Amino acid sequence: MGLFDKVFKSERDIVKKEIVEVPWHALTEEKQLEEIEKESDSQPVVIFKHSTRCGISRMVLNNFERSYDLPKDEEVKLYFLDLLANRNISNAVASRFGVRHESPQMIILKNREVVHHSSHQSIEVQNIKDQL
């Protein structure tokens, strides 16, 4: 890092190069749940439920995204569910997978079964790593 970087860039800009982007896939249609189940036969699949109006949910999401450090080639698929826009899908997830709705919430599927679910401050990237 040169003098130019120290003077004209913020710490966030400098560190940003090291941050791994979370490869989210939008969960916006109930018919995707069948696809998600099939995908879980070959790799862990994560469903992250987020309420865009909830400060706690925003904090948990930010912490998750900041700590996300899985390599891009890691075989895991992450789905992001905006609860306010898609409450019907959240209800379908709860019903289909037998996991009571919470927000924020992370559900991990492997071989078409829930192998982990957590909510609030229990949501961590390590939960995914434990299933790899």
mmCIF file with all atom_site columns, C-alpha atoms in Angstrom:
data_model
loop_
_atom_site.group_PDB
_atom_site.id
_atom_site.type_symbol
_atom_site.label_atom_id
_atom_site.label_alt_id
_atom_site.label_comp_id
_atom_site.label_asym_id
_atom_site.label_entity_id
_atom_site.label_seq_id
_atom_site.pdbx_PDB_ins_code
_atom_site.Cartn_x
_atom_site.Cartn_y
_atom_site.Cartn_z
_atom_site.occupancy
_atom_site.B_iso_or_equiv
_atom_site.pdbx_formal_charge
_atom_site.auth_seq_id
_atom_site.auth_comp_id
_atom_site.auth_asym_id
_atom_site.auth_atom_id
_atom_site.pdbx_PDB_model_num
ATOM 1   C CA . MET A 1 1   ? 0.000   0.000   0.000  1.00 0.00 ? 1   MET A CA 1
ATOM 2   C CA . GLY A 1 2   ? 1.531   3.281   -1.081 1.00 0.00 ? 2   GLY A CA 1
ATOM 3   C CA . LEU A 1 3   ? 1.374   6.742   0.387  1.00 0.00 ? 3   LEU A CA 1
ATOM 4   C CA . PHE A 1 4   ? -1.369  7.649   -2.126 1.00 0.00 ? 4   PHE A CA 1
ATOM 5   C CA . ASP A 1 5   ? -3.589  4.870   -0.749 1.00 0.00 ? 5   ASP A CA 1
ATOM 6   C CA . LYS A 1 6   ? -3.039  6.007   2.834  1.00 0.00 ? 6   LYS A CA 1
ATOM 7   C CA . VAL A 1 7   ? -3.918  9.619   2.038  1.00 0.00 ? 7   VAL A CA 1
ATOM 8   C CA . PHE A 1 8   ? -6.831  9.249   -0.392 1.00 0.00 ? 8   PHE A CA 1
ATOM 9   C CA . LYS A 1 9   ? -8.477  5.930   0.462  1.00 0.00 ? 9   LYS A CA 1
ATOM 10  C CA . SER A 1 10  ? -10.414 4.975   3.548  1.00 0.00 ? 10  SER A CA 1
ATOM 11  C CA . GLU A 1 11  ? -9.601  1.843   5.545  1.00 0.00 ? 11  GLU A CA 1
ATOM 12  C CA . ARG A 1 12  ? -12.821 0.322   4.154  1.00 0.00 ? 12  ARG A CA 1
ATOM 13  C CA . ASP A 1 13  ? -11.630 0.926   0.569  1.00 0.00 ? 13  ASP A CA 1
ATOM 14  C CA . ILE A 1 14  ? -8.266  -0.646  1.322  1.00 0.00 ? 14  ILE A CA 1
ATOM 15  C CA . VAL A 1 15  ? -9.739  -3.678  3.098  1.00 0.00 ? 15  VAL A CA 1
ATOM 16  C CA . LYS A 1 16  ? -12.571 -4.049  0.554  1.00 0.00 ? 16  LYS A CA 1
ATOM 17  C CA . LYS A 1 17  ? -10.250 -5.940  -1.803 1.00 0.00 ? 17  LYS A CA 1
ATOM 18  C CA . GLU A 1 18  ? -10.016 -8.688  0.828  1.00 0.00 ? 18  GLU A CA 1
ATOM 19  C CA . ILE A 1 19  ? -13.772 -9.025  1.380  1.00 0.00 ? 19  ILE A CA 1
ATOM 20  C CA . VAL A 1 20  ? -15.348 -12.054 -0.309 1.00 0.00 ? 20  VAL A CA 1
ATOM 21  C CA . GLU A 1 21  ? -18.657 -11.275 -1.998 1.00 0.00 ? 21  GLU A CA 1
ATOM 22  C CA . VAL A 1 22  ? -21.474 -13.569 -0.855 1.00 0.00 ? 22  VAL A CA 1
ATOM 23  C CA . PRO A 1 23  ? -22.852 -15.347 -3.938 1.00 0.00 ? 23  PRO A CA 1
ATOM 24  C CA . TRP A 1 24  ? -26.553 -14.883 -3.154 1.00 0.00 ? 24  TRP A CA 1
ATOM 25  C CA . HIS A 1 25  ? -29.295 -16.295 -5.377 1.00 0.00 ? 25  HIS A CA 1
ATOM 26  C CA . ALA A 1 26  ? -32.702 -14.666 -4.952 1.00 0.00 ? 26  ALA A CA 1
ATOM 27  C CA . LEU A 1 27  ? -35.468 -16.924 -3.690 1.00 0.00 ? 27  LEU A CA 1
ATOM 28  C CA . THR A 1 28  ? -38.532 -15.273 -5.211 1.00 0.00 ? 28  THR A CA 1
ATOM 29  C CA . GLU A 1 29  ? -40.801 -18.106 -6.349 1.00 0.00 ? 29  GLU A CA 1
ATOM 30  C CA . GLU A 1 30  ? -42.283 -21.009 -4.439 1.00 0.00 ? 30  GLU A CA 1
ATOM 31  C CA . LYS A 1 31  ? -41.488 -23.392 -7.308 1.00 0.00 ? 31  LYS A CA 1
ATOM 32  C CA . GLN A 1 32  ? -37.762 -22.842 -6.563 1.00 0.00 ? 32  GLN A CA 1
ATOM 33  C CA . LEU A 1 33  ? -38.142 -24.960 -3.417 1.00 0.00 ? 33  LEU A CA 1
ATOM 34  C CA . GLU A 1 34  ? -38.279 -28.130 -5.517 1.00 0.00 ? 34  GLU A CA 1
ATOM 35  C CA . GLU A 1 35  ? -35.077 -27.063 -7.303 1.00 0.00 ? 35  GLU A CA 1
ATOM 36  C CA . ILE A 1 36  ? -33.438 -26.315 -3.945 1.00 0.00 ? 36  ILE A CA 1
ATOM 37  C CA . GLU A 1 37  ? -34.267 -29.794 -2.682 1.00 0.00 ? 37  GLU A CA 1
ATOM 38  C CA . LYS A 1 38  ? -32.733 -31.367 -5.790 1.00 0.00 ? 38  LYS A CA 1
ATOM 39  C CA . GLU A 1 39  ? -29.602 -29.205 -5.500 1.00 0.00 ? 39  GLU A CA 1
ATOM 40  C CA . SER A 1 40  ? -29.160 -30.369 -1.916 1.00 0.00 ? 40  SER A CA 1
ATOM 41  C CA . ASP A 1 41  ? -28.528 -33.901 -3.211 1.00 0.00 ? 41  ASP A CA 1
ATOM 42  C CA . SER A 1 42  ? -25.122 -32.789 -4.518 1.00 0.00 ? 42  SER A CA 1
ATOM 43  C CA . GLN A 1 43  ? -24.178 -29.843 -2.285 1.00 0.00 ? 43  GLN A CA 1
ATOM 44  C CA . PRO A 1 44  ? -25.273 -28.037 0.872  1.00 0.00 ? 44  PRO A CA 1
ATOM 45  C CA . VAL A 1 45  ? -27.935 -25.427 0.166  1.00 0.00 ? 45  VAL A CA 1
ATOM 46  C CA . VAL A 1 46  ? -28.521 -22.447 2.443  1.00 0.00 ? 46  VAL A CA 1
ATOM 47  C CA . ILE A 1 47  ? -31.707 -20.416 2.747  1.00 0.00 ? 47  ILE A CA 1
ATOM 48  C CA . PHE A 1 48  ? -31.200 -17.081 4.501  1.00 0.00 ? 48  PHE A CA 1
ATOM 49  C CA . LYS A 1 49  ? -34.427 -15.364 5.558  1.00 0.00 ? 49  LYS A CA 1
ATOM 50  C CA . HIS A 1 50  ? -34.124 -11.613 6.063  1.00 0.00 ? 50  HIS A CA 1
ATOM 51  C CA . SER A 1 51  ? -36.596 -8.933  7.083  1.00 0.00 ? 51  SER A CA 1
ATOM 52  C CA . THR A 1 52  ? -35.707 -5.657  5.400  1.00 0.00 ? 52  THR A CA 1
ATOM 53  C CA . ARG A 1 53  ? -37.526 -3.645  8.105  1.00 0.00 ? 53  ARG A CA 1
ATOM 54  C CA . CYS A 1 54  ? -35.813 -5.246  11.095 1.00 0.00 ? 54  CYS A CA 1
ATOM 55  C CA . GLY A 1 55  ? -32.657 -3.689  12.538 1.00 0.00 ? 55  GLY A CA 1
ATOM 56  C CA . ILE A 1 56  ? -31.585 -6.955  14.171 1.00 0.00 ? 56  ILE A CA 1
ATOM 57  C CA . SER A 1 57  ? -32.012 -8.817  10.898 1.00 0.00 ? 57  SER A CA 1
ATOM 58  C CA . ARG A 1 58  ? -29.908 -6.164  9.119  1.00 0.00 ? 58  ARG A CA 1
ATOM 59  C CA . MET A 1 59  ? -27.180 -6.461  11.774 1.00 0.00 ? 59  MET A CA 1
ATOM 60  C CA . VAL A 1 60  ? -27.095 -10.266 11.507 1.00 0.00 ? 60  VAL A CA 1
ATOM 61  C CA . LEU A 1 61  ? -26.973 -10.083 7.701  1.00 0.00 ? 61  LEU A CA 1
ATOM 62  C CA . ASN A 1 62  ? -24.133 -7.543  7.795  1.00 0.00 ? 62  ASN A CA 1
ATOM 63  C CA . ASN A 1 63  ? -22.147 -9.663  10.263 1.00 0.00 ? 63  ASN A CA 1
ATOM 64  C CA . PHE A 1 64  ? -22.694 -12.751 8.118  1.00 0.00 ? 64  PHE A CA 1
ATOM 65  C CA . GLU A 1 65  ? -21.620 -10.997 4.931  1.00 0.00 ? 65  GLU A CA 1
ATOM 66  C CA . ARG A 1 66  ? -18.548 -9.471  6.602  1.00 0.00 ? 66  ARG A CA 1
ATOM 67  C CA . SER A 1 67  ? -17.416 -12.837 7.941  1.00 0.00 ? 67  SER A CA 1
ATOM 68  C CA . TYR A 1 68  ? -18.206 -14.803 4.766  1.00 0.00 ? 68  TYR A CA 1
ATOM 69  C CA . ASP A 1 69  ? -14.929 -16.318 3.624  1.00 0.00 ? 69  ASP A CA 1
ATOM 70  C CA . LEU A 1 70  ? -15.793 -19.428 1.629  1.00 0.00 ? 70  LEU A CA 1
ATOM 71  C CA . PRO A 1 71  ? -13.877 -19.759 -1.637 1.00 0.00 ? 71  PRO A CA 1
ATOM 72  C CA . LYS A 1 72  ? -15.850 -19.056 -4.833 1.00 0.00 ? 72  LYS A CA 1
ATOM 73  C CA . ASP A 1 73  ? -15.407 -22.659 -5.945 1.00 0.00 ? 73  ASP A CA 1
ATOM 74  C CA . GLU A 1 74  ? -16.805 -24.120 -2.710 1.00 0.00 ? 74  GLU A CA 1
ATOM 75  C CA . GLU A 1 75  ? -19.766 -26.332 -3.458 1.00 0.00 ? 75  GLU A CA 1
ATOM 76  C CA . VAL A 1 76  ? -22.508 -24.581 -1.548 1.00 0.00 ? 76  VAL A CA 1
ATOM 77  C CA . LYS A 1 77  ? -25.454 -22.591 -2.859 1.00 0.00 ? 77  LYS A CA 1
ATOM 78  C CA . LEU A 1 78  ? -26.889 -19.660 -0.931 1.00 0.00 ? 78  LEU A CA 1
ATOM 79  C CA . TYR A 1 79  ? -30.438 -18.412 -1.382 1.00 0.00 ? 79  TYR A CA 1
ATOM 80  C CA . PHE A 1 80  ? -31.598 -15.056 -0.047 1.00 0.00 ? 80  PHE A CA 1
ATOM 81  C CA . LEU A 1 81  ? -35.253 -14.654 0.895  1.00 0.00 ? 81  LEU A CA 1
ATOM 82  C CA . ASP A 1 82  ? -36.665 -11.154 1.438  1.00 0.00 ? 82  ASP A CA 1
ATOM 83  C CA . LEU A 1 83  ? -39.439 -11.920 3.907  1.00 0.00 ? 83  LEU A CA 1
ATOM 84  C CA . LEU A 1 84  ? -41.462 -8.798  3.357  1.00 0.00 ? 84  LEU A CA 1
ATOM 85  C CA . ALA A 1 85  ? -41.639 -9.273  -0.388 1.00 0.00 ? 85  ALA A CA 1
ATOM 86  C CA . ASN A 1 86  ? -42.130 -13.051 -0.221 1.00 0.00 ? 86  ASN A CA 1
ATOM 87  C CA . ARG A 1 87  ? -43.890 -14.016 3.009  1.00 0.00 ? 87  ARG A CA 1
ATOM 88  C CA . ASN A 1 88  ? -45.767 -16.786 1.184  1.00 0.00 ? 88  ASN A CA 1
ATOM 89  C CA . ILE A 1 89  ? -42.443 -18.426 0.281  1.00 0.00 ? 89  ILE A CA 1
ATOM 90  C CA . SER A 1 90  ? -41.284 -18.185 3.884  1.00 0.00 ? 90  SER A CA 1
ATOM 91  C CA . ASN A 1 91  ? -44.471 -19.953 4.963  1.00 0.00 ? 91  ASN A CA 1
ATOM 92  C CA . ALA A 1 92  ? -43.870 -22.619 2.315  1.00 0.00 ? 92  ALA A CA 1
ATOM 93  C CA . VAL A 1 93  ? -40.277 -23.116 3.546  1.00 0.00 ? 93  VAL A CA 1
ATOM 94  C CA . ALA A 1 94  ? -41.533 -23.597 7.119  1.00 0.00 ? 94  ALA A CA 1
ATOM 95  C CA . SER A 1 95  ? -44.172 -26.063 6.010  1.00 0.00 ? 95  SER A CA 1
ATOM 96  C CA . ARG A 1 96  ? -42.071 -27.998 3.498  1.00 0.00 ? 96  ARG A CA 1
ATOM 97  C CA . PHE A 1 97  ? -38.980 -28.385 5.680  1.00 0.00 ? 97  PHE A CA 1
ATOM 98  C CA . GLY A 1 98  ? -40.630 -28.524 9.111  1.00 0.00 ? 98  GLY A CA 1
ATOM 99  C CA . VAL A 1 99  ? -38.746 -25.558 10.542 1.00 0.00 ? 99  VAL A CA 1
ATOM 100 C CA . ARG A 1 100 ? -40.692 -22.938 12.502 1.00 0.00 ? 100 ARG A CA 1
ATOM 101 C CA . HIS A 1 101 ? -40.409 -19.474 10.934 1.00 0.00 ? 101 HIS A CA 1
ATOM 102 C CA . GLU A 1 102 ? -37.997 -17.006 12.536 1.00 0.00 ? 102 GLU A CA 1
ATOM 103 C CA . SER A 1 103 ? -36.364 -13.842 11.293 1.00 0.00 ? 103 SER A CA 1
ATOM 104 C CA . PRO A 1 104 ? -33.550 -13.638 10.575 1.00 0.00 ? 104 PRO A CA 1
ATOM 105 C CA . GLN A 1 105 ? -33.063 -17.335 9.974  1.00 0.00 ? 105 GLN A CA 1
ATOM 106 C CA . MET A 1 106 ? -30.618 -19.640 8.220  1.00 0.00 ? 106 MET A CA 1
ATOM 107 C CA . ILE A 1 107 ? -31.603 -23.129 7.098  1.00 0.00 ? 107 ILE A CA 1
ATOM 108 C CA . ILE A 1 108 ? -29.079 -25.582 5.640  1.00 0.00 ? 108 ILE A CA 1
ATOM 109 C CA . LEU A 1 109 ? -30.218 -28.562 3.561  1.00 0.00 ? 109 LEU A CA 1
ATOM 110 C CA . LYS A 1 110 ? -28.239 -31.645 2.565  1.00 0.00 ? 110 LYS A CA 1
ATOM 111 C CA . ASN A 1 111 ? -29.731 -34.640 0.797  1.00 0.00 ? 111 ASN A CA 1
ATOM 112 C CA . ARG A 1 112 ? -33.167 -33.001 0.918  1.00 0.00 ? 112 ARG A CA 1
ATOM 113 C CA . GLU A 1 113 ? -33.143 -32.732 4.720  1.00 0.00 ? 113 GLU A CA 1
ATOM 114 C CA . VAL A 1 114 ? -32.561 -29.893 7.142  1.00 0.00 ? 114 VAL A CA 1
ATOM 115 C CA . VAL A 1 115 ? -29.174 -30.495 8.765  1.00 0.00 ? 115 VAL A CA 1
ATOM 116 C CA . HIS A 1 116 ? -28.976 -27.139 10.530 1.00 0.00 ? 116 HIS A CA 1
ATOM 117 C CA . HIS A 1 117 ? -31.149 -24.146 11.295 1.00 0.00 ? 117 HIS A CA 1
ATOM 118 C CA . SER A 1 118 ? -30.401 -21.115 13.398 1.00 0.00 ? 118 SER A CA 1
ATOM 119 C CA . SER A 1 119 ? -31.687 -17.634 13.991 1.00 0.00 ? 119 SER A CA 1
ATOM 120 C CA . HIS A 1 120 ? -30.530 -14.242 15.183 1.00 0.00 ? 120 HIS A CA 1
ATOM 121 C CA . GLN A 1 121 ? -26.993 -14.157 16.634 1.00 0.00 ? 121 GLN A CA 1
ATOM 122 C CA . SER A 1 122 ? -26.624 -17.937 16.199 1.00 0.00 ? 122 SER A CA 1
ATOM 123 C CA . ILE A 1 123 ? -26.308 -17.434 12.433 1.00 0.00 ? 123 ILE A CA 1
ATOM 124 C CA . GLU A 1 124 ? -22.641 -17.857 11.526 1.00 0.00 ? 124 GLU A CA 1
ATOM 125 C CA . VAL A 1 125 ? -20.599 -18.802 8.473  1.00 0.00 ? 125 VAL A CA 1
ATOM 126 C CA . GLN A 1 126 ? -19.125 -21.601 10.593 1.00 0.00 ? 126 GLN A CA 1
ATOM 127 C CA . ASN A 1 127 ? -22.551 -23.286 10.522 1.00 0.00 ? 127 ASN A CA 1
ATOM 128 C CA . ILE A 1 128 ? -22.086 -23.741 6.762  1.00 0.00 ? 128 ILE A CA 1
ATOM 129 C CA . LYS A 1 129 ? -18.448 -24.848 7.071  1.00 0.00 ? 129 LYS A CA 1
ATOM 130 C CA . ASP A 1 130 ? -19.546 -27.560 9.520  1.00 0.00 ? 130 ASP A CA 1
ATOM 131 C CA . GLN A 1 131 ? -21.721 -29.070 6.750  1.00 0.00 ? 131 GLN A CA 1
ATOM 132 C CA . LEU A 1 132 ? -19.058 -29.145 4.015  1.00 0.00 ? 132 LEU A CA 1
#
